[in-house]
CSV table of C-alpha atoms in Angstrom, one decimal:
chain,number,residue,atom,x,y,z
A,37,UNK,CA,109.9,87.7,111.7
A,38,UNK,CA,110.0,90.9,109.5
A,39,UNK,CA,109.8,94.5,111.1
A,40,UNK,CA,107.2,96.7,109.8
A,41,UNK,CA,109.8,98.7,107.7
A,42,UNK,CA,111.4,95.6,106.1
A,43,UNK,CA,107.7,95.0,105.0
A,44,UNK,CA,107.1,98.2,103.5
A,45,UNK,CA,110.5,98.5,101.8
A,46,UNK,CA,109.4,94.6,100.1
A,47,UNK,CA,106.2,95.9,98.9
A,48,UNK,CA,107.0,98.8,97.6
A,49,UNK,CA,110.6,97.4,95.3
A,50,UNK,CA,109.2,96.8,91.5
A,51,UNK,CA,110.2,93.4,90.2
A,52,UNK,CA,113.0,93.7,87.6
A,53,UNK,CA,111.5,92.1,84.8
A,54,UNK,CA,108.7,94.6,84.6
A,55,UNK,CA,109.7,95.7,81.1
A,56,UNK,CA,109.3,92.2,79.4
A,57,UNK,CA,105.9,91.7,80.8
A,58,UNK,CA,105.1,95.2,79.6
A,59,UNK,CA,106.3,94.5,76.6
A,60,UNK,CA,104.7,91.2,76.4
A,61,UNK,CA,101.5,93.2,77.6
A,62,UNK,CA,101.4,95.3,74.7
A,63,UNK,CA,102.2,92.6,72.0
A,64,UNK,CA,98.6,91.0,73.2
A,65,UNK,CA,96.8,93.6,73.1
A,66,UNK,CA,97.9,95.0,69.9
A,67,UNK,CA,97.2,91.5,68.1
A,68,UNK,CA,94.2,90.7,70.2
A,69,UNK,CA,92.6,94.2,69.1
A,70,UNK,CA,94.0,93.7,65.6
A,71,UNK,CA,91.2,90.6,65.6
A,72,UNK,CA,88.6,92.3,66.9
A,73,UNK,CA,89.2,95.2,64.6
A,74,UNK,CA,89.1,93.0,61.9
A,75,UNK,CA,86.0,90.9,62.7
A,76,UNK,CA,83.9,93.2,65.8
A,77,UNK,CA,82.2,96.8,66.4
A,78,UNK,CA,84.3,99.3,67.2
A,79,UNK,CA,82.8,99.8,70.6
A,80,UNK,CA,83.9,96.1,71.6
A,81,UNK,CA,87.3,97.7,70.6
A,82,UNK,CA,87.4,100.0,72.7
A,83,UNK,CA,86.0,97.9,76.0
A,84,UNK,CA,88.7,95.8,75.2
A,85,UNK,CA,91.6,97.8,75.2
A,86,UNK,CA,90.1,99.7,77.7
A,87,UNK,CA,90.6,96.5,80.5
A,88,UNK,CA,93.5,95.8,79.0
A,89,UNK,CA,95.2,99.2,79.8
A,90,UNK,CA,93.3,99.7,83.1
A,91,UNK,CA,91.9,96.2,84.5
A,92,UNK,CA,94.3,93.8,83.5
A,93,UNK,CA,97.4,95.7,85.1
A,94,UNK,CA,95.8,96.6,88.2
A,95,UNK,CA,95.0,93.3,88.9
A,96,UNK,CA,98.4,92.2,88.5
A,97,UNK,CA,100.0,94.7,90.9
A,98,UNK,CA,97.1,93.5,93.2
A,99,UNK,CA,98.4,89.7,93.2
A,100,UNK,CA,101.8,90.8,93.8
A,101,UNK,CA,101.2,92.7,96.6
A,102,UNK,CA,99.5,89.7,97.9
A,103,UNK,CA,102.3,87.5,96.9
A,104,UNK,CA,104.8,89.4,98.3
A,105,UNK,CA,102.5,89.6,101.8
A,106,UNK,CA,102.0,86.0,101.9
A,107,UNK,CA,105.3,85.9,102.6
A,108,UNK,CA,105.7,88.3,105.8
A,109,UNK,CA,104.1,85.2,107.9
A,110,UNK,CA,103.8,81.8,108.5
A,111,UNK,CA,100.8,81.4,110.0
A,112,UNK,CA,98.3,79.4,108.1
A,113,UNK,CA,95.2,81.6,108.7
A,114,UNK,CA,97.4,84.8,108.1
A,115,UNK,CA,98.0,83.6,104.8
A,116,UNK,CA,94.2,82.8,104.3
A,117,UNK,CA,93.2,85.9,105.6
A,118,UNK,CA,95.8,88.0,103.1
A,119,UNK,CA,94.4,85.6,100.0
A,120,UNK,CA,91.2,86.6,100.4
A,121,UNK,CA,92.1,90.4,101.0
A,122,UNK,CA,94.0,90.5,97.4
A,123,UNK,CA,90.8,88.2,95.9
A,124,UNK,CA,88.6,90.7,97.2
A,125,UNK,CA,90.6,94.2,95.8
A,126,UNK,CA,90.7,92.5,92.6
A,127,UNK,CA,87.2,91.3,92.5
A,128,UNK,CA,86.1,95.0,93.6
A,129,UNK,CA,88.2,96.3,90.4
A,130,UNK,CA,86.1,93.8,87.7
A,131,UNK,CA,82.7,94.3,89.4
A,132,UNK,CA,83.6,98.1,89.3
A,133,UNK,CA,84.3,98.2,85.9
A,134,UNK,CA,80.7,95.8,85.1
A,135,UNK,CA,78.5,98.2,86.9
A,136,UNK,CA,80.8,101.2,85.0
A,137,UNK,CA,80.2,99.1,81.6
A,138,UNK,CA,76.4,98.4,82.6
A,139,UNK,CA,75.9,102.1,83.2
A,140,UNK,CA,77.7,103.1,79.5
A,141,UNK,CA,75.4,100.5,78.0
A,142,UNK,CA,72.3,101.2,79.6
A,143,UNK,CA,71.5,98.6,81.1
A,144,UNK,CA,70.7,100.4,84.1
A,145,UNK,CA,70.1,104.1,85.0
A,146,UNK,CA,72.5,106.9,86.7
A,147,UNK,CA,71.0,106.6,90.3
A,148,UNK,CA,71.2,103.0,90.3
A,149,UNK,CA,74.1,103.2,89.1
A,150,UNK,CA,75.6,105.1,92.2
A,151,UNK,CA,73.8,103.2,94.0
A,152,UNK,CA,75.4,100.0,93.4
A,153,UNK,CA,78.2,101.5,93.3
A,154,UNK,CA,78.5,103.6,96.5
A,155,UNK,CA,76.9,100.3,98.3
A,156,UNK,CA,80.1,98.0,96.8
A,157,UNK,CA,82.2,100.6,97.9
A,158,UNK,CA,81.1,101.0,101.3
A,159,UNK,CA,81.4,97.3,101.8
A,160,UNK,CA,84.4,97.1,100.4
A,161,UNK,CA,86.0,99.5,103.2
A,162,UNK,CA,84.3,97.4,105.8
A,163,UNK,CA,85.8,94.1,104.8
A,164,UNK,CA,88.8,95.8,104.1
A,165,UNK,CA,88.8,97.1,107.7
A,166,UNK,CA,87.7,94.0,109.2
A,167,UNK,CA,90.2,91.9,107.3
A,168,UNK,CA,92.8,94.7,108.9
A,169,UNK,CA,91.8,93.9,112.2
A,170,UNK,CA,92.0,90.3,112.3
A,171,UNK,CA,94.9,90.7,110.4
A,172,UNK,CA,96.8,92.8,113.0
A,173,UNK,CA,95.3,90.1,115.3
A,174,UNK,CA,97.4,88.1,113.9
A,175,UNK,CA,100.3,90.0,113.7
A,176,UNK,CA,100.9,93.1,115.1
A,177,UNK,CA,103.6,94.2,112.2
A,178,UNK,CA,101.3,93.4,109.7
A,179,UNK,CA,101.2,96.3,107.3
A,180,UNK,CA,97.7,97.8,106.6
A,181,UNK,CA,97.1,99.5,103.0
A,182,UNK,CA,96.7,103.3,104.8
A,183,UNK,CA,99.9,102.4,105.9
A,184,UNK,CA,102.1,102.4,102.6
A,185,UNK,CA,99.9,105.1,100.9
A,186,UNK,CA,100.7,107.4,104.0
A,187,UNK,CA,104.6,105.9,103.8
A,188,UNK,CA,104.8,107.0,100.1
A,189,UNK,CA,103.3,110.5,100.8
A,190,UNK,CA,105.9,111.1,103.8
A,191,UNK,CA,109.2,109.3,101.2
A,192,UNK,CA,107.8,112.2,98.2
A,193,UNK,CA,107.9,114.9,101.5
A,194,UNK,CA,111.5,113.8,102.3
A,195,UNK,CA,112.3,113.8,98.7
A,196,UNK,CA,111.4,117.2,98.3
A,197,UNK,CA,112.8,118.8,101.2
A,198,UNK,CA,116.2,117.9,100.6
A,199,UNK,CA,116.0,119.6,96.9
């Protein structure tokens, strides 16, 4: 079994063939918004290379990071519980972006709006919390999101200090 460092150190290494899928990234979207600038609105344009840029990426660093955590245990409901976790952060990021795209569009107001939006985020941090829990349950090295965000902030402190 992994330490809690060895964990940290594996989710935070970038793969190595990063820039072929950027790359490959771009080539899509430059020829998939060459068709819709040939044959849509402008507007579908720009929702479409706005995803692309913001949506689509973050959704694959999301699936790593599950990928890569999948492997920290062999326990069958560990790796249930850490599915669902990435298939929830990613789900939050598209239904974000609706109720963002449902706002610009009008199908519904400002306050309900923030409403929807401050309720999906709010339940969001529960499950998120909850799924935490069970998951440290599980395994008490398991390595909680707060974790690697505060890990990166102290690494940039260290970094700095010794300049």
């Amino acid at each position: 079994m992994m330490t809690r460092e060895e964990r940290i150190e594996q989710l935070q290494k970038r793969p190595k063939k990063g820039a072929f899928n950027l790359l490959w990234a771009a080539a899509a979207g430059v020829g998939v918004g060459w068709w819709i600038y040939a044959n849509a609105s402008l507007q579908l344009l720009a929702v479409l290379s706005f995803l692309m840029m913001t949506a689509v990426p973050l959704s694959h660093v999301a699936w790593q990071k599950t990928r890569v955590s999948v492997t920290f245990n062999e326990s069958r409901s560990y790796k249930r519980l850490i599915r669902a976790k990435g298939v929830i952060a990613i789900a939050m990021l598209w239904i974000m972006l609706g109720l963002m795209g449902g706002y610009v569009s009008g199908y519904f107001a400002l306050p309900v709006f923030s409403g929807l939006s401050a309720m999906l985020i709010g339940g969001m941090l529960v499950v998120e919390t909850w799924l935490d829990y069970r998951l440290l349950r599980i395994d008490h090295e398991h390595v909680a999101d707060s974790l690697i965000g505060f890990t990166k902030r102290e690494r940039l402190k260290r970094g700095w200090d010794k300049m």
